[in-house]
Amino acid sequence: MRPAAGQPAYPGAIMLPVSAVAAVVASTEPAPIVLDIEASGFGPHSYPIEIGFVRADGTAFCTLIRPEPAWQHWDDAAENVHHIPREAAVRCGRSVADVALSLNQQLASATVYSDGWAHDYSWLGTLFEAAGLTPAFRLENLRALLSEQQAEQWHVVKQQVMREMQLQRHRASADARVLQATLLRLHRLKTVAGH
């Protein structure tokens, strides 16, 4: 059954209107594309269950990923953070091939940034390997976009942005939006301070 227009696609999801974050994201510089992945847990047997990103214009993409039959690892502690039951990923997730193709189409030739680069790089590799494809985009560490001073301010500014956005969930596209807005805020502070 499809959800009604404007309703979340699966239980526990919320719709986040772009207008709710426009003031935070507003900036004169182009925003980087920021990606986030939610996973079954950590470690060598973990796999991606949700992927989301926010484009430079603030529009977002997010989808659940249906676990492959061999993907059995599940960590309840990870579920307690992202609140995505395995059953929701199985029931509502898209196939790995569909997700990988969609990412390649939407992100072709782009450089995409992640704050959890080591984990996200591994989970992205797991996704694309299972799909039999190669990413058509490059994943980089968000830290490369920060000066030392900005890196020191990152957590404080991120908390401010999260309070302003009033996000109530830990999900891939919402997390990517927070990361992008935090980066833009730090760059704006640097510009205002004249550094």
Short mmCIF file of N, CA and C in Angstrom, two decimals:
data_model
loop_
_atom_site.label_atom_id
_atom_site.label_comp_id
_atom_site.label_asym_id
_atom_site.label_seq_id
_atom_site.Cartn_x
_atom_site.Cartn_y
_atom_site.Cartn_z
N MET A 1 0.84 -1.17 0.00
CA MET A 1 0.00 0.00 0.00
C MET A 1 0.89 1.24 0.00
N ARG A 2 0.60 2.18 -0.86
CA ARG A 2 1.37 3.42 -0.95
C ARG A 2 0.84 4.43 0.07
N PRO A 3 1.76 5.22 0.68
CA PRO A 3 1.31 6.23 1.62
C PRO A 3 0.61 7.37 0.88
N ALA A 4 -0.25 8.08 1.59
CA ALA A 4 -0.93 9.24 1.02
C ALA A 4 0.11 10.31 0.70
N ALA A 5 -0.21 11.18 -0.22
CA ALA A 5 0.71 12.24 -0.60
C ALA A 5 1.12 13.04 0.62
N GLY A 6 2.43 13.30 0.74
CA GLY A 6 2.94 14.07 1.86
C GLY A 6 3.14 13.27 3.13
N GLN A 7 2.88 11.96 3.08
CA GLN A 7 3.05 11.12 4.26
C GLN A 7 4.35 10.32 4.14
N PRO A 8 4.94 9.97 5.29
CA PRO A 8 6.18 9.18 5.25
C PRO A 8 5.97 7.84 4.56
N ALA A 9 7.03 7.32 3.95
CA ALA A 9 6.95 6.07 3.21
C ALA A 9 6.97 4.85 4.11
N TYR A 10 7.40 4.99 5.35
CA TYR A 10 7.45 3.86 6.26
C TYR A 10 7.34 4.35 7.69
N PRO A 11 6.94 3.48 8.61
CA PRO A 11 6.74 3.89 10.00
C PRO A 11 8.01 4.49 10.60
N GLY A 12 7.83 5.53 11.39
CA GLY A 12 8.96 6.16 12.06
C GLY A 12 9.61 7.26 11.23
N ALA A 13 9.27 7.36 9.95
CA ALA A 13 9.86 8.39 9.10
C ALA A 13 9.10 9.70 9.29
N ILE A 14 9.79 10.80 9.09
CA ILE A 14 9.12 12.09 9.10
C ILE A 14 9.45 12.80 7.81
N MET A 15 8.58 13.67 7.41
CA MET A 15 8.82 14.47 6.23
C MET A 15 9.48 15.76 6.71
N LEU A 16 10.57 16.17 6.10
CA LEU A 16 11.28 17.38 6.50
C LEU A 16 11.20 18.38 5.35
N PRO A 17 10.34 19.38 5.48
CA PRO A 17 10.22 20.35 4.40
C PRO A 17 11.49 21.18 4.27
N VAL A 18 11.84 21.49 3.03
CA VAL A 18 13.03 22.30 2.77
C VAL A 18 12.90 23.65 3.46
N SER A 19 11.69 24.21 3.54
CA SER A 19 11.50 25.51 4.18
C SER A 19 11.90 25.51 5.64
N ALA A 20 11.85 24.36 6.30
CA ALA A 20 12.20 24.28 7.72
C ALA A 20 13.67 24.51 7.96
N VAL A 21 14.49 24.33 6.92
CA VAL A 21 15.93 24.49 7.09
C VAL A 21 16.51 25.57 6.19
N ALA A 22 15.68 26.26 5.45
CA ALA A 22 16.18 27.23 4.47
C ALA A 22 17.05 28.30 5.11
N ALA A 23 16.64 28.81 6.27
CA ALA A 23 17.41 29.87 6.92
C ALA A 23 18.77 29.38 7.38
N VAL A 24 18.85 28.13 7.78
CA VAL A 24 20.11 27.58 8.24
C VAL A 24 21.04 27.31 7.08
N VAL A 25 20.49 26.82 5.98
CA VAL A 25 21.31 26.41 4.84
C VAL A 25 21.69 27.59 3.95
N ALA A 26 20.91 28.69 4.02
CA ALA A 26 21.14 29.84 3.14
C ALA A 26 22.61 30.28 3.19
N SER A 27 23.20 30.43 2.03
CA SER A 27 24.60 30.83 1.95
C SER A 27 24.87 31.34 0.55
N THR A 28 25.90 32.17 0.41
CA THR A 28 26.25 32.68 -0.90
C THR A 28 27.19 31.74 -1.64
N GLU A 29 27.83 30.81 -0.92
CA GLU A 29 28.74 29.87 -1.57
C GLU A 29 28.00 28.59 -1.93
N PRO A 30 28.44 27.92 -2.98
CA PRO A 30 27.78 26.66 -3.33
C PRO A 30 27.99 25.63 -2.24
N ALA A 31 26.96 24.89 -1.94
CA ALA A 31 27.05 23.86 -0.92
C ALA A 31 27.55 22.56 -1.54
N PRO A 32 28.35 21.83 -0.80
CA PRO A 32 28.78 20.52 -1.31
C PRO A 32 27.63 19.53 -1.18
N ILE A 33 27.67 18.48 -1.97
CA ILE A 33 26.72 17.38 -1.82
C ILE A 33 27.20 16.56 -0.63
N VAL A 34 26.30 16.31 0.32
CA VAL A 34 26.66 15.57 1.52
C VAL A 34 25.82 14.31 1.58
N LEU A 35 26.48 13.19 1.87
CA LEU A 35 25.85 11.87 1.89
C LEU A 35 25.98 11.26 3.29
N ASP A 36 24.97 10.50 3.68
CA ASP A 36 25.03 9.77 4.94
C ASP A 36 24.41 8.40 4.73
N ILE A 37 24.92 7.43 5.47
CA ILE A 37 24.43 6.05 5.37
C ILE A 37 24.09 5.55 6.77
N GLU A 38 22.95 4.90 6.89
CA GLU A 38 22.60 4.16 8.10
C GLU A 38 22.85 2.69 7.79
N ALA A 39 23.33 1.94 8.79
CA ALA A 39 23.74 0.57 8.54
C ALA A 39 23.21 -0.39 9.59
N SER A 40 23.41 -1.66 9.29
CA SER A 40 22.96 -2.74 10.18
C SER A 40 23.77 -2.81 11.47
N GLY A 41 24.89 -2.14 11.49
CA GLY A 41 25.79 -2.15 12.65
C GLY A 41 27.16 -1.72 12.18
N PHE A 42 28.18 -2.13 12.93
CA PHE A 42 29.55 -1.83 12.55
C PHE A 42 30.30 -3.14 12.38
N GLY A 43 31.44 -3.07 11.73
CA GLY A 43 32.24 -4.26 11.56
C GLY A 43 32.16 -4.84 10.17
N PRO A 44 32.91 -5.91 9.94
CA PRO A 44 33.07 -6.44 8.58
C PRO A 44 31.80 -7.04 7.97
N HIS A 45 30.83 -7.41 8.78
CA HIS A 45 29.61 -8.02 8.23
C HIS A 45 28.44 -7.05 8.16
N SER A 46 28.69 -5.79 8.51
CA SER A 46 27.61 -4.80 8.45
C SER A 46 27.38 -4.37 7.01
N TYR A 47 26.23 -3.78 6.76
CA TYR A 47 25.83 -3.40 5.41
C TYR A 47 24.90 -2.20 5.48
N PRO A 48 24.76 -1.46 4.38
CA PRO A 48 23.90 -0.28 4.38
C PRO A 48 22.42 -0.67 4.34
N ILE A 49 21.60 0.06 5.10
CA ILE A 49 20.16 -0.17 5.05
C ILE A 49 19.40 1.09 4.63
N GLU A 50 20.07 2.24 4.66
CA GLU A 50 19.46 3.49 4.20
C GLU A 50 20.57 4.41 3.73
N ILE A 51 20.32 5.10 2.64
CA ILE A 51 21.29 6.07 2.14
C ILE A 51 20.53 7.33 1.77
N GLY A 52 21.15 8.46 2.08
CA GLY A 52 20.53 9.73 1.75
C GLY A 52 21.60 10.76 1.46
N PHE A 53 21.24 11.73 0.67
CA PHE A 53 22.16 12.83 0.41
C PHE A 53 21.37 14.10 0.17
N VAL A 54 22.07 15.22 0.33
CA VAL A 54 21.49 16.53 0.07
C VAL A 54 22.34 17.19 -1.00
N ARG A 55 21.67 17.66 -2.03
CA ARG A 55 22.35 18.31 -3.16
C ARG A 55 22.72 19.76 -2.80
N ALA A 56 23.48 20.38 -3.68
CA ALA A 56 23.89 21.77 -3.49
C ALA A 56 22.69 22.71 -3.37
N ASP A 57 21.60 22.39 -4.06
CA ASP A 57 20.41 23.26 -4.02
C ASP A 57 19.50 22.97 -2.83
N GLY A 58 19.90 22.03 -1.97
CA GLY A 58 19.12 21.73 -0.77
C GLY A 58 18.11 20.62 -0.93
N THR A 59 17.90 20.14 -2.15
CA THR A 59 16.97 19.03 -2.32
C THR A 59 17.63 17.74 -1.86
N ALA A 60 16.80 16.83 -1.39
CA ALA A 60 17.34 15.62 -0.78
C ALA A 60 16.83 14.36 -1.47
N PHE A 61 17.60 13.30 -1.33
CA PHE A 61 17.25 11.96 -1.78
C PHE A 61 17.47 11.03 -0.59
N CYS A 62 16.56 10.11 -0.39
CA CYS A 62 16.72 9.14 0.69
C CYS A 62 15.96 7.87 0.33
N THR A 63 16.55 6.73 0.60
CA THR A 63 15.86 5.47 0.35
C THR A 63 16.37 4.39 1.30
N LEU A 64 15.46 3.51 1.65
CA LEU A 64 15.85 2.29 2.35
C LEU A 64 16.44 1.33 1.34
N ILE A 65 17.32 0.46 1.81
CA ILE A 65 17.97 -0.54 0.96
C ILE A 65 17.56 -1.91 1.46
N ARG A 66 17.00 -2.71 0.57
CA ARG A 66 16.60 -4.07 0.95
C ARG A 66 17.85 -4.93 1.12
N PRO A 67 18.04 -5.53 2.30
CA PRO A 67 19.24 -6.37 2.50
C PRO A 67 19.27 -7.56 1.53
N GLU A 68 20.45 -7.86 1.05
CA GLU A 68 20.66 -9.04 0.23
C GLU A 68 20.45 -10.28 1.11
N PRO A 69 20.12 -11.42 0.51
CA PRO A 69 19.90 -12.64 1.32
C PRO A 69 21.08 -13.00 2.23
N ALA A 70 22.30 -12.76 1.77
CA ALA A 70 23.49 -13.11 2.57
C ALA A 70 23.77 -12.08 3.67
N TRP A 71 23.11 -10.94 3.63
CA TRP A 71 23.33 -9.88 4.62
C TRP A 71 22.47 -10.18 5.84
N GLN A 72 23.03 -10.84 6.81
CA GLN A 72 22.27 -11.25 7.98
C GLN A 72 22.65 -10.52 9.28
N HIS A 73 23.82 -9.90 9.31
CA HIS A 73 24.27 -9.22 10.52
C HIS A 73 23.27 -8.15 10.93
N TRP A 74 22.92 -8.11 12.21
CA TRP A 74 22.05 -7.06 12.72
C TRP A 74 22.46 -6.72 14.14
N ASP A 75 22.65 -5.43 14.39
CA ASP A 75 23.06 -4.96 15.71
C ASP A 75 21.93 -4.12 16.29
N ASP A 76 21.34 -4.60 17.37
CA ASP A 76 20.24 -3.88 18.01
C ASP A 76 20.65 -2.49 18.47
N ALA A 77 21.92 -2.32 18.85
CA ALA A 77 22.41 -1.00 19.28
C ALA A 77 22.34 0.00 18.12
N ALA A 78 22.66 -0.45 16.91
CA ALA A 78 22.55 0.43 15.73
C ALA A 78 21.09 0.79 15.48
N GLU A 79 20.20 -0.20 15.60
CA GLU A 79 18.78 0.08 15.41
C GLU A 79 18.27 1.08 16.44
N ASN A 80 18.80 1.02 17.66
CA ASN A 80 18.40 1.98 18.69
C ASN A 80 18.80 3.40 18.34
N VAL A 81 19.81 3.56 17.49
CA VAL A 81 20.23 4.89 17.05
C VAL A 81 19.39 5.37 15.87
N HIS A 82 19.27 4.54 14.82
CA HIS A 82 18.56 5.00 13.61
C HIS A 82 17.08 4.65 13.61
N HIS A 83 16.64 3.75 14.48
CA HIS A 83 15.22 3.37 14.60
C HIS A 83 14.64 2.78 13.33
N ILE A 84 15.46 2.08 12.57
CA ILE A 84 14.97 1.39 11.36
C ILE A 84 15.00 -0.10 11.66
N PRO A 85 13.85 -0.73 11.84
CA PRO A 85 13.85 -2.18 12.04
C PRO A 85 14.26 -2.89 10.76
N ARG A 86 14.95 -4.00 10.90
CA ARG A 86 15.36 -4.78 9.72
C ARG A 86 14.14 -5.09 8.85
N GLU A 87 13.02 -5.39 9.49
CA GLU A 87 11.81 -5.74 8.73
C GLU A 87 11.37 -4.59 7.82
N ALA A 88 11.55 -3.34 8.26
CA ALA A 88 11.19 -2.19 7.42
C ALA A 88 12.09 -2.12 6.19
N ALA A 89 13.40 -2.39 6.38
CA ALA A 89 14.32 -2.38 5.24
C ALA A 89 13.97 -3.50 4.27
N VAL A 90 13.62 -4.67 4.79
CA VAL A 90 13.26 -5.80 3.93
C VAL A 90 11.96 -5.50 3.19
N ARG A 91 10.99 -4.98 3.89
CA ARG A 91 9.66 -4.75 3.32
C ARG A 91 9.62 -3.53 2.37
N CYS A 92 10.27 -2.44 2.77
CA CYS A 92 10.15 -1.18 2.03
C CYS A 92 11.39 -0.79 1.23
N GLY A 93 12.49 -1.50 1.44
CA GLY A 93 13.73 -1.13 0.78
C GLY A 93 13.75 -1.45 -0.71
N ARG A 94 14.55 -0.68 -1.42
CA ARG A 94 14.77 -0.91 -2.85
C ARG A 94 15.94 -1.87 -3.00
N SER A 95 16.00 -2.57 -4.11
CA SER A 95 17.09 -3.51 -4.36
C SER A 95 18.43 -2.78 -4.45
N VAL A 96 19.52 -3.48 -4.14
CA VAL A 96 20.84 -2.87 -4.21
C VAL A 96 21.14 -2.36 -5.62
N ALA A 97 20.72 -3.09 -6.63
CA ALA A 97 20.96 -2.66 -8.02
C ALA A 97 20.20 -1.36 -8.31
N ASP A 98 18.97 -1.28 -7.88
CA ASP A 98 18.15 -0.08 -8.10
C ASP A 98 18.77 1.12 -7.39
N VAL A 99 19.20 0.93 -6.15
CA VAL A 99 19.78 2.04 -5.39
C VAL A 99 21.11 2.47 -6.02
N ALA A 100 21.97 1.53 -6.36
CA ALA A 100 23.26 1.87 -6.97
C ALA A 100 23.08 2.60 -8.30
N LEU A 101 22.17 2.12 -9.13
CA LEU A 101 21.89 2.80 -10.40
C LEU A 101 21.38 4.22 -10.17
N SER A 102 20.47 4.37 -9.22
CA SER A 102 19.92 5.68 -8.92
C SER A 102 21.00 6.64 -8.43
N LEU A 103 21.87 6.17 -7.55
CA LEU A 103 22.97 7.00 -7.07
C LEU A 103 23.88 7.42 -8.22
N ASN A 104 24.21 6.47 -9.10
CA ASN A 104 25.08 6.80 -10.23
C ASN A 104 24.43 7.82 -11.16
N GLN A 105 23.14 7.68 -11.40
CA GLN A 105 22.44 8.64 -12.26
C GLN A 105 22.40 10.03 -11.64
N GLN A 106 22.12 10.10 -10.35
CA GLN A 106 21.94 11.39 -9.70
C GLN A 106 23.26 12.07 -9.32
N LEU A 107 24.31 11.28 -9.12
CA LEU A 107 25.57 11.83 -8.64
C LEU A 107 26.72 11.70 -9.64
N ALA A 108 26.42 11.35 -10.88
CA ALA A 108 27.46 11.12 -11.89
C ALA A 108 28.48 12.25 -11.92
N SER A 109 29.75 11.89 -11.82
CA SER A 109 30.90 12.79 -11.90
C SER A 109 31.03 13.75 -10.72
N ALA A 110 30.17 13.66 -9.75
CA ALA A 110 30.21 14.59 -8.61
C ALA A 110 31.19 14.10 -7.55
N THR A 111 31.67 15.04 -6.75
CA THR A 111 32.38 14.71 -5.52
C THR A 111 31.37 14.88 -4.40
N VAL A 112 31.24 13.85 -3.60
CA VAL A 112 30.24 13.78 -2.53
C VAL A 112 31.00 13.65 -1.21
N TYR A 113 30.52 14.31 -0.17
CA TYR A 113 31.23 14.33 1.10
C TYR A 113 30.46 13.61 2.20
N SER A 114 31.22 13.00 3.12
CA SER A 114 30.66 12.25 4.23
C SER A 114 31.47 12.53 5.48
N ASP A 115 30.79 12.64 6.62
CA ASP A 115 31.53 12.87 7.87
C ASP A 115 32.02 11.55 8.47
N GLY A 116 31.42 10.45 8.10
CA GLY A 116 31.85 9.13 8.57
C GLY A 116 32.49 8.38 7.43
N TRP A 117 33.46 9.02 6.80
CA TRP A 117 34.01 8.54 5.54
C TRP A 117 34.44 7.08 5.60
N ALA A 118 35.16 6.68 6.62
CA ALA A 118 35.68 5.31 6.66
C ALA A 118 34.54 4.29 6.65
N HIS A 119 33.52 4.52 7.44
CA HIS A 119 32.38 3.60 7.46
C HIS A 119 31.56 3.72 6.18
N ASP A 120 31.24 4.96 5.79
CA ASP A 120 30.40 5.16 4.60
C ASP A 120 31.07 4.63 3.34
N TYR A 121 32.39 4.78 3.24
CA TYR A 121 33.12 4.27 2.09
C TYR A 121 32.98 2.74 2.02
N SER A 122 33.13 2.10 3.16
CA SER A 122 33.00 0.64 3.23
C SER A 122 31.58 0.19 2.87
N TRP A 123 30.58 0.86 3.44
CA TRP A 123 29.19 0.48 3.17
C TRP A 123 28.80 0.77 1.71
N LEU A 124 29.33 1.85 1.16
CA LEU A 124 29.08 2.14 -0.25
C LEU A 124 29.71 1.06 -1.12
N GLY A 125 30.91 0.61 -0.76
CA GLY A 125 31.56 -0.48 -1.47
C GLY A 125 30.75 -1.76 -1.40
N THR A 126 30.19 -2.05 -0.23
CA THR A 126 29.34 -3.23 -0.06
C THR A 126 28.13 -3.16 -0.97
N LEU A 127 27.50 -1.99 -1.02
CA LEU A 127 26.32 -1.79 -1.87
C LEU A 127 26.67 -2.00 -3.35
N PHE A 128 27.71 -1.32 -3.81
CA PHE A 128 28.05 -1.39 -5.24
C PHE A 128 28.59 -2.76 -5.63
N GLU A 129 29.33 -3.41 -4.74
CA GLU A 129 29.80 -4.76 -5.04
C GLU A 129 28.62 -5.72 -5.21
N ALA A 130 27.65 -5.62 -4.32
CA ALA A 130 26.47 -6.49 -4.41
C ALA A 130 25.67 -6.21 -5.68
N ALA A 131 25.69 -4.95 -6.12
CA ALA A 131 24.96 -4.57 -7.34
C ALA A 131 25.76 -4.89 -8.60
N GLY A 132 27.04 -5.22 -8.47
CA GLY A 132 27.88 -5.49 -9.63
C GLY A 132 28.20 -4.24 -10.42
N LEU A 133 28.26 -3.10 -9.73
CA LEU A 133 28.51 -1.82 -10.39
C LEU A 133 29.67 -1.09 -9.71
N THR A 134 30.12 -0.03 -10.36
CA THR A 134 31.16 0.85 -9.82
C THR A 134 30.55 2.22 -9.64
N PRO A 135 30.83 2.90 -8.53
CA PRO A 135 30.29 4.25 -8.36
C PRO A 135 30.76 5.19 -9.47
N ALA A 136 29.86 6.02 -9.94
CA ALA A 136 30.18 7.01 -10.97
C ALA A 136 30.48 8.36 -10.33
N PHE A 137 30.70 8.37 -9.03
CA PHE A 137 30.98 9.59 -8.28
C PHE A 137 32.09 9.28 -7.29
N ARG A 138 32.63 10.31 -6.69
CA ARG A 138 33.73 10.15 -5.74
C ARG A 138 33.27 10.53 -4.34
N LEU A 139 33.58 9.70 -3.35
CA LEU A 139 33.26 9.99 -1.96
C LEU A 139 34.51 10.50 -1.26
N GLU A 140 34.39 11.66 -0.62
CA GLU A 140 35.51 12.27 0.09
C GLU A 140 35.12 12.55 1.54
N ASN A 141 36.13 12.74 2.37
CA ASN A 141 35.92 13.05 3.78
C ASN A 141 35.55 14.52 3.93
N LEU A 142 34.45 14.77 4.61
CA LEU A 142 33.98 16.14 4.86
C LEU A 142 35.03 16.97 5.58
N ARG A 143 35.85 16.31 6.37
CA ARG A 143 36.90 17.00 7.14
C ARG A 143 37.83 17.79 6.21
N ALA A 144 37.99 17.34 4.97
CA ALA A 144 38.87 18.02 4.02
C ALA A 144 38.39 19.44 3.70
N LEU A 145 37.12 19.73 3.98
CA LEU A 145 36.55 21.04 3.70
C LEU A 145 36.66 22.00 4.88
N LEU A 146 37.25 21.53 5.98
CA LEU A 146 37.32 22.33 7.20
C LEU A 146 38.75 22.76 7.52
N SER A 147 38.89 23.99 7.99
CA SER A 147 40.18 24.42 8.55
C SER A 147 40.30 23.82 9.94
N GLU A 148 41.46 23.94 10.55
CA GLU A 148 41.64 23.44 11.92
C GLU A 148 40.67 24.12 12.87
N GLN A 149 40.51 25.44 12.73
CA GLN A 149 39.61 26.19 13.61
C GLN A 149 38.16 25.72 13.41
N GLN A 150 37.76 25.50 12.18
CA GLN A 150 36.40 25.03 11.91
C GLN A 150 36.19 23.62 12.48
N ALA A 151 37.20 22.77 12.36
CA ALA A 151 37.10 21.42 12.91
C ALA A 151 36.92 21.46 14.42
N GLU A 152 37.60 22.40 15.08
CA GLU A 152 37.46 22.55 16.52
C GLU A 152 36.05 23.01 16.91
N GLN A 153 35.42 23.79 16.06
CA GLN A 153 34.08 24.33 16.33
C GLN A 153 32.96 23.40 15.85
N TRP A 154 33.31 22.36 15.11
CA TRP A 154 32.33 21.51 14.43
C TRP A 154 31.20 21.03 15.35
N HIS A 155 31.53 20.40 16.45
CA HIS A 155 30.51 19.78 17.29
C HIS A 155 29.58 20.80 17.93
N VAL A 156 30.12 21.94 18.35
CA VAL A 156 29.28 22.99 18.95
C VAL A 156 28.32 23.56 17.91
N VAL A 157 28.83 23.87 16.74
CA VAL A 157 27.99 24.43 15.68
C VAL A 157 26.96 23.40 15.20
N LYS A 158 27.37 22.15 15.10
CA LYS A 158 26.44 21.09 14.69
C LYS A 158 25.28 20.98 15.68
N GLN A 159 25.55 21.06 16.97
CA GLN A 159 24.49 21.01 17.97
C GLN A 159 23.54 22.20 17.82
N GLN A 160 24.08 23.39 17.54
CA GLN A 160 23.25 24.57 17.32
C GLN A 160 22.33 24.35 16.12
N VAL A 161 22.90 23.85 15.04
CA VAL A 161 22.12 23.60 13.81
C VAL A 161 21.02 22.57 14.08
N MET A 162 21.35 21.52 14.80
CA MET A 162 20.36 20.49 15.11
C MET A 162 19.21 21.06 15.94
N ARG A 163 19.54 21.90 16.92
CA ARG A 163 18.47 22.53 17.73
C ARG A 163 17.59 23.41 16.85
N GLU A 164 18.19 24.18 15.96
CA GLU A 164 17.42 25.07 15.09
C GLU A 164 16.54 24.30 14.12
N MET A 165 17.04 23.18 13.63
CA MET A 165 16.26 22.37 12.68
C MET A 165 15.20 21.54 13.39
N GLN A 166 15.36 21.32 14.66
CA GLN A 166 14.41 20.55 15.47
C GLN A 166 14.14 19.16 14.89
N LEU A 167 15.21 18.51 14.48
CA LEU A 167 15.07 17.16 13.93
C LEU A 167 14.86 16.18 15.07
N GLN A 168 13.96 15.26 14.88
CA GLN A 168 13.63 14.29 15.91
C GLN A 168 14.09 12.88 15.54
N ARG A 169 14.89 12.75 14.53
CA ARG A 169 15.29 11.41 14.11
C ARG A 169 16.74 11.39 13.65
N HIS A 170 17.30 10.22 13.66
CA HIS A 170 18.66 9.99 13.19
C HIS A 170 18.50 9.16 11.92
N ARG A 171 18.38 9.82 10.79
CA ARG A 171 18.18 9.15 9.52
C ARG A 171 19.11 9.76 8.48
N ALA A 172 19.32 9.04 7.39
CA ALA A 172 20.36 9.41 6.43
C ALA A 172 20.19 10.80 5.82
N SER A 173 19.04 11.11 5.24
CA SER A 173 18.90 12.42 4.58
C SER A 173 18.85 13.55 5.59
N ALA A 174 18.22 13.32 6.74
CA ALA A 174 18.19 14.36 7.77
C ALA A 174 19.60 14.62 8.30
N ASP A 175 20.37 13.56 8.51
CA ASP A 175 21.75 13.72 8.96
C ASP A 175 22.58 14.45 7.92
N ALA A 176 22.40 14.11 6.65
CA ALA A 176 23.14 14.78 5.58
C ALA A 176 22.80 16.27 5.55
N ARG A 177 21.53 16.60 5.76
CA ARG A 177 21.10 18.00 5.78
C ARG A 177 21.76 18.76 6.94
N VAL A 178 21.82 18.14 8.10
CA VAL A 178 22.48 18.76 9.26
C VAL A 178 23.96 18.98 8.97
N LEU A 179 24.61 17.99 8.40
CA LEU A 179 26.04 18.10 8.09
C LEU A 179 26.30 19.24 7.09
N GLN A 180 25.48 19.29 6.05
CA GLN A 180 25.65 20.34 5.04
C GLN A 180 25.43 21.72 5.66
N ALA A 181 24.38 21.86 6.46
CA ALA A 181 24.08 23.14 7.09
C ALA A 181 25.17 23.55 8.08
N THR A 182 25.73 22.59 8.80
CA THR A 182 26.81 22.87 9.74
C THR A 182 28.04 23.38 8.99
N LEU A 183 28.38 22.71 7.89
CA LEU A 183 29.52 23.13 7.09
C LEU A 183 29.32 24.56 6.57
N LEU A 184 28.13 24.83 6.05
CA LEU A 184 27.86 26.17 5.52
C LEU A 184 27.90 27.22 6.63
N ARG A 185 27.38 26.88 7.79
CA ARG A 185 27.42 27.81 8.93
C ARG A 185 28.86 28.12 9.29
N LEU A 186 29.71 27.11 9.36
CA LEU A 186 31.12 27.33 9.71
C LEU A 186 31.82 28.18 8.66
N HIS A 187 31.52 27.97 7.41
CA HIS A 187 32.13 28.77 6.34
C HIS A 187 31.64 30.21 6.41
N ARG A 188 30.36 30.39 6.74
CA ARG A 188 29.80 31.72 6.87
C ARG A 188 30.44 32.45 8.06
N LEU A 189 30.65 31.74 9.17
CA LEU A 189 31.29 32.34 10.34
C LEU A 189 32.71 32.76 10.02
N LYS A 190 33.41 31.96 9.23
CA LYS A 190 34.77 32.29 8.81
C LYS A 190 34.77 33.56 7.96
N THR A 191 33.79 33.67 7.06
CA THR A 191 33.68 34.84 6.19
C THR A 191 33.36 36.09 7.00
N VAL A 192 32.43 35.98 7.94
CA VAL A 192 32.04 37.11 8.77
C VAL A 192 33.21 37.57 9.64
N ALA A 193 33.97 36.60 10.16
CA ALA A 193 35.11 36.94 11.02
C ALA A 193 36.29 37.49 10.22
N GLY A 194 36.22 37.37 8.88
CA GLY A 194 37.27 37.92 8.03
C GLY A 194 38.51 37.06 7.93
N HIS A 195 38.37 35.77 8.19
CA HIS A 195 39.52 34.87 8.11
C HIS A 195 39.69 34.32 6.73
#
